[in-house]
Coordinates of C-alpha atoms in Angstrom, one line a residue:
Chain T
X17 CA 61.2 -117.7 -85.6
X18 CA 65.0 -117.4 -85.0
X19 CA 66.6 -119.8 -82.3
X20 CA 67.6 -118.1 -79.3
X21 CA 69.4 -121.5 -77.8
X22 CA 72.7 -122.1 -78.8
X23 CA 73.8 -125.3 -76.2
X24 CA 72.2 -127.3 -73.6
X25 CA 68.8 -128.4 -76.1
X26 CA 69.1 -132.4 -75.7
X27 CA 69.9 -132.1 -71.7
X28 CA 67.6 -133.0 -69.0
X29 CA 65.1 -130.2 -67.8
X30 CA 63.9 -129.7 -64.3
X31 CA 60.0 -128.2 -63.6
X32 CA 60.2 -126.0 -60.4
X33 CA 56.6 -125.6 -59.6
X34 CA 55.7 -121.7 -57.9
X35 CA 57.5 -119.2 -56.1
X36 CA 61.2 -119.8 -55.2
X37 CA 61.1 -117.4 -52.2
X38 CA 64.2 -115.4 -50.6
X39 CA 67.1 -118.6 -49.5
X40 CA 65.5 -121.0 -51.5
X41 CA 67.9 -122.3 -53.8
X42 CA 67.8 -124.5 -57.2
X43 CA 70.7 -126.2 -58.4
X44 CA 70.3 -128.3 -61.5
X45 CA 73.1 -129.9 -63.8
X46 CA 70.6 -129.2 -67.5
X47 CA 68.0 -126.3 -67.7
X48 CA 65.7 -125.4 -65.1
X49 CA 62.2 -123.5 -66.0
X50 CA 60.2 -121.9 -62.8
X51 CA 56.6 -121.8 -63.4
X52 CA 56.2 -118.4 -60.8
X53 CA 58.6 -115.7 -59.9
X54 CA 61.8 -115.8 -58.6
X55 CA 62.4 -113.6 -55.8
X56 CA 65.6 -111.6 -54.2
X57 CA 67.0 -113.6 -52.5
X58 CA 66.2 -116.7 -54.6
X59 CA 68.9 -118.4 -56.3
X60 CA 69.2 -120.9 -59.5
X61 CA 72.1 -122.0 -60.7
X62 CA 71.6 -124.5 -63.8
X63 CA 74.5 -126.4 -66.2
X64 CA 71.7 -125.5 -68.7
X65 CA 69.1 -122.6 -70.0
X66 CA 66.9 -120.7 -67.3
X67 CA 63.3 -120.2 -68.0
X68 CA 61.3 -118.1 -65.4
X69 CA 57.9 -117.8 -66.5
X70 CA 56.6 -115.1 -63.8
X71 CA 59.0 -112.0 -62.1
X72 CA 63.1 -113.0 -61.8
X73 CA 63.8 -110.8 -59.2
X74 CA 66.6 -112.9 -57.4
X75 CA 69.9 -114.3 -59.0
X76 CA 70.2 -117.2 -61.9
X77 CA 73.5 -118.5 -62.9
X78 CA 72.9 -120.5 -66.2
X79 CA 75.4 -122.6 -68.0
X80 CA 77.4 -123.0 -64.8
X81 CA 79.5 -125.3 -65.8
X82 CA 81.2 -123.2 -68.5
X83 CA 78.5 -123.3 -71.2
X84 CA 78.9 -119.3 -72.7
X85 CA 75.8 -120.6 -74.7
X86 CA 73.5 -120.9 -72.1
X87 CA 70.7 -118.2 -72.1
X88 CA 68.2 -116.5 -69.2
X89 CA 64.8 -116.4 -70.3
X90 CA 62.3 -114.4 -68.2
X91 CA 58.5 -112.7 -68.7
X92 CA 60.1 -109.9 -66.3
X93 CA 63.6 -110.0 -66.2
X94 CA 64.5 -107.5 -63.0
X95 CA 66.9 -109.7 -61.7
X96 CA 69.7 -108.9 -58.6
X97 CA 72.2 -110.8 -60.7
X98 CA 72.6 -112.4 -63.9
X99 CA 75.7 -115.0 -64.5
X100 CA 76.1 -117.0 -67.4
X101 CA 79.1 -119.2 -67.3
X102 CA 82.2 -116.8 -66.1
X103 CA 79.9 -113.7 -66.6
X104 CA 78.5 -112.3 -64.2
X105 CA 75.9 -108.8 -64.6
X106 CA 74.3 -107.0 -61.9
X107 CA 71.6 -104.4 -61.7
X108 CA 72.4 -100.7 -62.1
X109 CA 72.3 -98.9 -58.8
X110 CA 69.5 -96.7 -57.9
X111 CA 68.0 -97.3 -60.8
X112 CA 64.8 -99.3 -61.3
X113 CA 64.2 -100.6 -64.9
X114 CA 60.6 -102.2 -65.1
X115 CA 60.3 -104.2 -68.5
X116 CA 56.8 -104.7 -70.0
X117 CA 57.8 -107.5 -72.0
X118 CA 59.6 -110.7 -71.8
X119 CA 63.3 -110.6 -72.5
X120 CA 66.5 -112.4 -72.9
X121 CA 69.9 -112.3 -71.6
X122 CA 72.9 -113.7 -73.5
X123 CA 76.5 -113.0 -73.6
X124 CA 77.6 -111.7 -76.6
X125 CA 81.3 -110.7 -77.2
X126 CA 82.3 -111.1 -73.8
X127 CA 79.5 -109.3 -72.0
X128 CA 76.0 -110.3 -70.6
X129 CA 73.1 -108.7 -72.8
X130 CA 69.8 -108.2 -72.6
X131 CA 67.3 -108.3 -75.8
X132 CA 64.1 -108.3 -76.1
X133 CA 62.0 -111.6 -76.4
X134 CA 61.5 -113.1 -78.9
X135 CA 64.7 -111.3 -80.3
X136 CA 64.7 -108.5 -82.6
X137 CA 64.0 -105.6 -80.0
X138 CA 65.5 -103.4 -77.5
X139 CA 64.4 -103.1 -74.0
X140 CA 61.0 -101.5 -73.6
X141 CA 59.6 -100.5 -70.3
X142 CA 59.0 -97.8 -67.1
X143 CA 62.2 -96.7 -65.7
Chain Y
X23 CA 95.2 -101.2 -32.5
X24 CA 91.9 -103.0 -34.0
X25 CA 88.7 -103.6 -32.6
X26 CA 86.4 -106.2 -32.9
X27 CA 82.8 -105.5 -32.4
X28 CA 79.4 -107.2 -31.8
X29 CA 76.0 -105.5 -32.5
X30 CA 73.3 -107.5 -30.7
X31 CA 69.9 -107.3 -28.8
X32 CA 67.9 -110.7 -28.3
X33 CA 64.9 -109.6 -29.5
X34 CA 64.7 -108.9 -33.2
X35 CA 63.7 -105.9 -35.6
X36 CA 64.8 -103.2 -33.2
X37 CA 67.2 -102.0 -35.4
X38 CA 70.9 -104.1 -35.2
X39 CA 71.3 -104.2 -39.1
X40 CA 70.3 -99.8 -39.2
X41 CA 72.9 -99.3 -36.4
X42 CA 75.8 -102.0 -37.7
X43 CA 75.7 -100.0 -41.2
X44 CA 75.1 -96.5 -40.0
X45 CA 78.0 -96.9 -37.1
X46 CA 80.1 -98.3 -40.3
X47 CA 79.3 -95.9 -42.6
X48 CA 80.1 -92.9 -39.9
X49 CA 83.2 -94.5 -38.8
X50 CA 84.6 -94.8 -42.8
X51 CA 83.4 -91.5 -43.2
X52 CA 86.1 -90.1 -40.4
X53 CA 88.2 -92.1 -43.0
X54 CA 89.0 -95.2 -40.4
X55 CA 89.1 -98.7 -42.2
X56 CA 85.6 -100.6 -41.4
X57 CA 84.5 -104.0 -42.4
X58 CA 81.3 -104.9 -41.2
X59 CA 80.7 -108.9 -41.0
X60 CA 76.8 -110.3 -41.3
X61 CA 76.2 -113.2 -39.3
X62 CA 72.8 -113.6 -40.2
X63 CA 73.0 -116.6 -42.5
X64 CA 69.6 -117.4 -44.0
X65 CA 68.0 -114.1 -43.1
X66 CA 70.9 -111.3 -44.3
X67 CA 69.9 -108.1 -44.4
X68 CA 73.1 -105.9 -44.2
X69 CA 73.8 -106.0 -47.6
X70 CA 70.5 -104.8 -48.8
X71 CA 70.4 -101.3 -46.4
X72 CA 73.7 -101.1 -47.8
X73 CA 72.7 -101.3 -51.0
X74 CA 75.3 -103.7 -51.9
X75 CA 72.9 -106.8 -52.5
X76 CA 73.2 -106.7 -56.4
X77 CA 77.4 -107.1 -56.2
X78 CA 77.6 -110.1 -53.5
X79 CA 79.5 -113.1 -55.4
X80 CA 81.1 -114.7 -52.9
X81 CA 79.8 -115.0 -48.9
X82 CA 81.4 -116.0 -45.5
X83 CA 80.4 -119.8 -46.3
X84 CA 82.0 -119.6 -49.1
X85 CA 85.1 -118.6 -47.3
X86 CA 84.9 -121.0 -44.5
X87 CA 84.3 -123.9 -47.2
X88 CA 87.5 -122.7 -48.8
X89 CA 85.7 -122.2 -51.9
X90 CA 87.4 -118.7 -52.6
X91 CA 89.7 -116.5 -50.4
X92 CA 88.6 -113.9 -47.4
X93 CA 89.5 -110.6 -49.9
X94 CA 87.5 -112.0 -52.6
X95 CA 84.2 -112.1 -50.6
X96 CA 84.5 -108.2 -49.5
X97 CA 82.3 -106.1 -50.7
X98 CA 83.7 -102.3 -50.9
X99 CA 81.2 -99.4 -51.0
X100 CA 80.9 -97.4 -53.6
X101 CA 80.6 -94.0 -50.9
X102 CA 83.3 -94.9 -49.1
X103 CA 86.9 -96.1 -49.8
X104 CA 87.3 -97.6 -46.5
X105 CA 84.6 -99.4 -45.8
X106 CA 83.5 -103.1 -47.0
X107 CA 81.3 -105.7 -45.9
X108 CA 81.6 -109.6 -46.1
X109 CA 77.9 -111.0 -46.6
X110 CA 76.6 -114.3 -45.3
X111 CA 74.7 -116.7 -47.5
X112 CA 70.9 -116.5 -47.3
X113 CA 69.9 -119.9 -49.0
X114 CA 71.9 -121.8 -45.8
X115 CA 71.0 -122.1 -42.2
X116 CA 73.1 -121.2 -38.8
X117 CA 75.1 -124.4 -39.0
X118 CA 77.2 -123.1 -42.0
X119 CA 79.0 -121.5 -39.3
X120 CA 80.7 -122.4 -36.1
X121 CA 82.0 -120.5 -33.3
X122 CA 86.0 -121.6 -34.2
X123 CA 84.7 -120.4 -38.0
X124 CA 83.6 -116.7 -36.6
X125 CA 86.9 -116.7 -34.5
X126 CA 89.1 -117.4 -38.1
X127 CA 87.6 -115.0 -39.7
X128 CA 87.3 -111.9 -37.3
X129 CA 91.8 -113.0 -36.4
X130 CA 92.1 -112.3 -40.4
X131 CA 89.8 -109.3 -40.6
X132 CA 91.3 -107.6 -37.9
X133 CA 94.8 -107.8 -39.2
X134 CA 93.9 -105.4 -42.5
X135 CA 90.6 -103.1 -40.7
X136 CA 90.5 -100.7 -37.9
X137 CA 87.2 -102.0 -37.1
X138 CA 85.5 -104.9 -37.7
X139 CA 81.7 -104.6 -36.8
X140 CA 79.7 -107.7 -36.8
X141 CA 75.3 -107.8 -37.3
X142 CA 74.6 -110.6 -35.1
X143 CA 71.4 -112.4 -35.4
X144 CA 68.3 -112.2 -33.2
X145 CA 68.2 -115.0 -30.6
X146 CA 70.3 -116.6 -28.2
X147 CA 71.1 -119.4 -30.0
X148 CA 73.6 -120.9 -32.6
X149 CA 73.4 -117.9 -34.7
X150 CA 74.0 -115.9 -31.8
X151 CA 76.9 -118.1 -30.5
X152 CA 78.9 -118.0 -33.0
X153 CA 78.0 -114.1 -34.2
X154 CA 79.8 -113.3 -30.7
X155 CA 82.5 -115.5 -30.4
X156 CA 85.3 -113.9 -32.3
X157 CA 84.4 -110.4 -31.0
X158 CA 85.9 -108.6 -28.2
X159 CA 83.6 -105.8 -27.6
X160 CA 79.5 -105.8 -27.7
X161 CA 77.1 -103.0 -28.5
X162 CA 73.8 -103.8 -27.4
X163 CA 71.0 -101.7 -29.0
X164 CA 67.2 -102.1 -27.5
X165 CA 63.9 -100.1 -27.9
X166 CA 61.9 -98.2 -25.6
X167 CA 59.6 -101.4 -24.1
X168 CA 60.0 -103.9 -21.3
X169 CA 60.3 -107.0 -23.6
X170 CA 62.8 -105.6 -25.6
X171 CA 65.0 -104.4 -22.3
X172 CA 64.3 -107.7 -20.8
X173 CA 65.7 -109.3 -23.8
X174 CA 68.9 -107.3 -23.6
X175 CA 69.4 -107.8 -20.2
X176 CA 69.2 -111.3 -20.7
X177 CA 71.7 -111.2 -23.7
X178 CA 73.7 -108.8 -21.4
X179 CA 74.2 -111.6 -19.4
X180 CA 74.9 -114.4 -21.8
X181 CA 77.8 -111.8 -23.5
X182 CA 79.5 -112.7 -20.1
X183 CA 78.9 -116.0 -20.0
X184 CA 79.6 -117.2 -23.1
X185 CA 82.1 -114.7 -24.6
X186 CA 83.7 -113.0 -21.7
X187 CA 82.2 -109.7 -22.9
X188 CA 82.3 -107.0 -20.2
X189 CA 80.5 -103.7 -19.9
X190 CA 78.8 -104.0 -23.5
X191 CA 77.3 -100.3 -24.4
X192 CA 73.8 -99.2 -25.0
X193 CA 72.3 -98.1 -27.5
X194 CA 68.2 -96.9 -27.2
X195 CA 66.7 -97.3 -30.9
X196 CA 63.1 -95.2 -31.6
X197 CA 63.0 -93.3 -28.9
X198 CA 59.9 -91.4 -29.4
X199 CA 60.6 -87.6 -27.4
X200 CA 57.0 -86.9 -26.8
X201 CA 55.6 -89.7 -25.3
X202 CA 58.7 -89.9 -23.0
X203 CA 57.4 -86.3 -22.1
X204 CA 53.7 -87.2 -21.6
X205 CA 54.9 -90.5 -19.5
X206 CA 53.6 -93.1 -22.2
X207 CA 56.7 -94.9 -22.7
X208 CA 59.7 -95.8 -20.8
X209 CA 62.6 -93.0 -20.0
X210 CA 66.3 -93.5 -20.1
X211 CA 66.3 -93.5 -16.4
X212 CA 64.0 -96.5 -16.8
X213 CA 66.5 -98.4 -18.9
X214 CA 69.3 -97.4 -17.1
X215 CA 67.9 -99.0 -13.5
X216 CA 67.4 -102.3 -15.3
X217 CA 70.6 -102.2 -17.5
X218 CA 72.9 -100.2 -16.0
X219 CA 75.2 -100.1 -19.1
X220 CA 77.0 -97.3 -20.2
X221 CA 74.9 -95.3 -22.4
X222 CA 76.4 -94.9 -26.1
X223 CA 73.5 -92.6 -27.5
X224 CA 69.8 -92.7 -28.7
X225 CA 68.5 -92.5 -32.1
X226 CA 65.0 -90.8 -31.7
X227 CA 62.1 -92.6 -33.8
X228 CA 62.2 -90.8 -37.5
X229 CA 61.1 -91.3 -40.6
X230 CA 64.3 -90.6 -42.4
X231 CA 65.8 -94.1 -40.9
X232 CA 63.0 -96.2 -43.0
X233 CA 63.7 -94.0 -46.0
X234 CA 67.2 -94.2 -45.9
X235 CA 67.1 -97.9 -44.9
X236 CA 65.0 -99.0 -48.2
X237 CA 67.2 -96.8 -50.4
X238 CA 70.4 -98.3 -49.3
X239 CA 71.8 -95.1 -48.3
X240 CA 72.3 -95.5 -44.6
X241 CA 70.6 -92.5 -42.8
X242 CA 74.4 -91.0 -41.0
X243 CA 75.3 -89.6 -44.5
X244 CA 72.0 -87.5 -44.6
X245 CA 73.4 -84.3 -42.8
X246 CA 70.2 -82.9 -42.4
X247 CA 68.4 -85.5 -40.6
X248 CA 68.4 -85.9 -36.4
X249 CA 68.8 -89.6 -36.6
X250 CA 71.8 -89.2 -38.3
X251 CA 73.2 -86.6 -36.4
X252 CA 72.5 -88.8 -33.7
X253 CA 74.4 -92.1 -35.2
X254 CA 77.7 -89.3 -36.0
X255 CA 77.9 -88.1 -32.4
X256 CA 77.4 -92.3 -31.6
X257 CA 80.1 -92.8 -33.9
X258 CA 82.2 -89.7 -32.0
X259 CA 81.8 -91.2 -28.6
X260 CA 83.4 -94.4 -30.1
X261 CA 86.0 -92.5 -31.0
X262 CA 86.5 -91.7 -27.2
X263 CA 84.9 -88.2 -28.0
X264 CA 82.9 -86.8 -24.9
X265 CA 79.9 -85.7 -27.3
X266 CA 76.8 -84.4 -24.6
X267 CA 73.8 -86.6 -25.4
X268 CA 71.5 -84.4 -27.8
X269 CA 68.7 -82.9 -26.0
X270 CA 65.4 -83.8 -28.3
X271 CA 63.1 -80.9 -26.8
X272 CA 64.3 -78.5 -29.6
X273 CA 63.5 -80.7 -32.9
X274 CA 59.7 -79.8 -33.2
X275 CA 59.0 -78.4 -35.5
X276 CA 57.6 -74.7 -36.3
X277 CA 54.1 -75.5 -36.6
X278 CA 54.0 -76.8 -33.0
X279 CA 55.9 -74.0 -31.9
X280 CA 53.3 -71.7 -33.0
X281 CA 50.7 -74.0 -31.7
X282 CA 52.2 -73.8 -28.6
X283 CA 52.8 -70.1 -28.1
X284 CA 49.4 -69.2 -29.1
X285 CA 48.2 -71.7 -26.6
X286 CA 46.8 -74.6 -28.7
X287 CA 49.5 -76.9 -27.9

């Protein structure tokens, strides 16, 4: 398989374990994985990669420190907001994008972008 | 001339966050300048019935930490040119902001907006205390039942006390027209012994508020609707428009008409 990470491998990694609910709020100099959803609301912010392994509904800031690198893993990625570094993405107004599959946000030539994970794909799922 | 503005009630979930956006949204609509300020911290809802969750970067703790400037944490609608909102933060409590802080911010707001319109918390309590401390005005909105009257009288009260408030308005949230008519719930003569504030207007109970409310869309834009049509003559009587409370016998609808005419009502 291809490598999706491109900084932030050899940093420490913090285990958030369950829901982060609405105001609860993660902030971790290397990567930061949630074992459960992410919910509006919710917030991580990480130096490093973010891997949700349930729902990101809420916002995740990854490489926050300036690394343009740093990637946003999620099974469902539905998220309020998506920042990685200076970027910042939000949902599309009135318009609710259901995934089916795990996916990936990156930024790529100046923009936040969403792929399909593992890479290769485009976005699949219900709008 | 500005105004600064409190929407508050005591008791929660009768409908301070629906009438803060709606009462923006029709004010901006008559094209007046509007920022409305949430001073919920920890439990914000304003931006989300505004449908302006997705864009907040910056918040009001942000701006009181000095972390970024005032303009850079409004929000502007995408509807209306002249309205915005500054959000609170929702993963903090109460404490990230002090009376003095509220005070700061309102003397800045007011210097660029017509209005500035602030969603106070429920409770009487920090949140509360500093929600109301930079305002000038109040707007206090209650339901149809005794405890949430009671708790607006007491909040009536504490506006005085604490903030030198004076003659707050009233505004009656869900007022449902038919059991008013079949003596089930308590009429506006009721509230008016107890309170004896000036009556601002009354948004009857409808369906259209919930709707509107998840979509983002606050319900005064929907022309059609009677709750809306209530919140623009609300929004007229701000104004200093002598707009004749709306008279709710008329809205049912055509099947109970004919009910009642042939006799089955």
């Amino acid at each position: 398989m291809q490598h999706v990470l491109g900084g932030a491998k050899d940093v420490p990694t913090m285990l958030v374990d369950g829901v982060l609910r609405s105001g609860q709020s993660i902030n971790f100099e290397g990567n930061v994985v949630v074992l459960g959803d992410v919910n509006p609301g919710a917030q991580v912010t990480a130096g490093g990669n973010v891997i949700v392994m349930g729902v990101l509904r809420g916002t995740v800031h990854a490489g926050a420190a300036g690394n343009e690198q740093a990637v946003i893993v999620a099974f469902r990625l539905r998220p309020t907001q998506l920042r990685i570094a200076n970027y910042i993405a939000r949902s599309p107004d009135g318009e609710d994008f259901n995934p089916n599959q795990p996916e990936i946000a990156r930024v790529r030539d100046g923009t936040v972008v969403i792929e399909a994970f593992p890479p290769g794909g485009e976005r699949q799922g219900k709008k | 001339m500005s105004e600064v503005i409190v929407v508050t009630s005591g008791k929660g979930g009768v409908g301070k966050t629906t009438v803060t956006a709606n009462i923006g949204c029709g004010l901006a609509m008559l094209g007046h300048k509007v920022v409305l300020v949430d001073a919920d911290t920890g439990l914000r809802n304003l931006d989300v019935v505004l449908g302006m969750e997705n864009r907040i970067v910056f918040d009001l703790t942000d701006v009181i930490e000095e972390k970024c400037r005032l303009r850079q944490a409004l929000i502007k609608d995408r509807r209306f040119e002249e309205l915005f909102m500054l959000p609170t933060a929702q993963t903090k409590d109460k404490s990230a902001v002090t009376a003095k802080d509220m005070q700061n911010i309102c003397a800045q707001l007011r210097e660029h907006f017509d209005y500035v319109i602030i969603d106070c918390p429920a409770g009487i309590e920090q949140g509360f205390q500093s929600a109301v401390a930079g305002a000038e005005k109040a707007i206090v909105v209650t339901v149809p039942e005794v405890a949430a009257v009671r708790d607006a009288d007491r909040v009536v009260g504490l506006l005085e006390a604490k903030a030198e408030i004076h003659d707050p308005k009233l505004i009656i949230n869900r007022l449902r027209v038919q059991m008013v008519q079949r003596g089930d719930m308590m009429t506006l003569e009721d509230m008016h012994d107890i309170l004896g504030l000036e009556l601002l207007g009354v948004i009857p109970d409808d369906e259209r508020v919930v709707v509107a409310t998840n979509r983002g869309e606050p319900v005064v834009t929907d022309e059609d609707s009677i709750s809306g049509r209530a919140f623009r003559h609300i929004v007229r009587r701000m104004l200093g428009e002598p707009v004749p409370l709306m008279n709710f016998d008329h809205r049912e609808g055509f099947l109970s008409r004919l009910r009642k005419i042939m006799g089955l009502g």
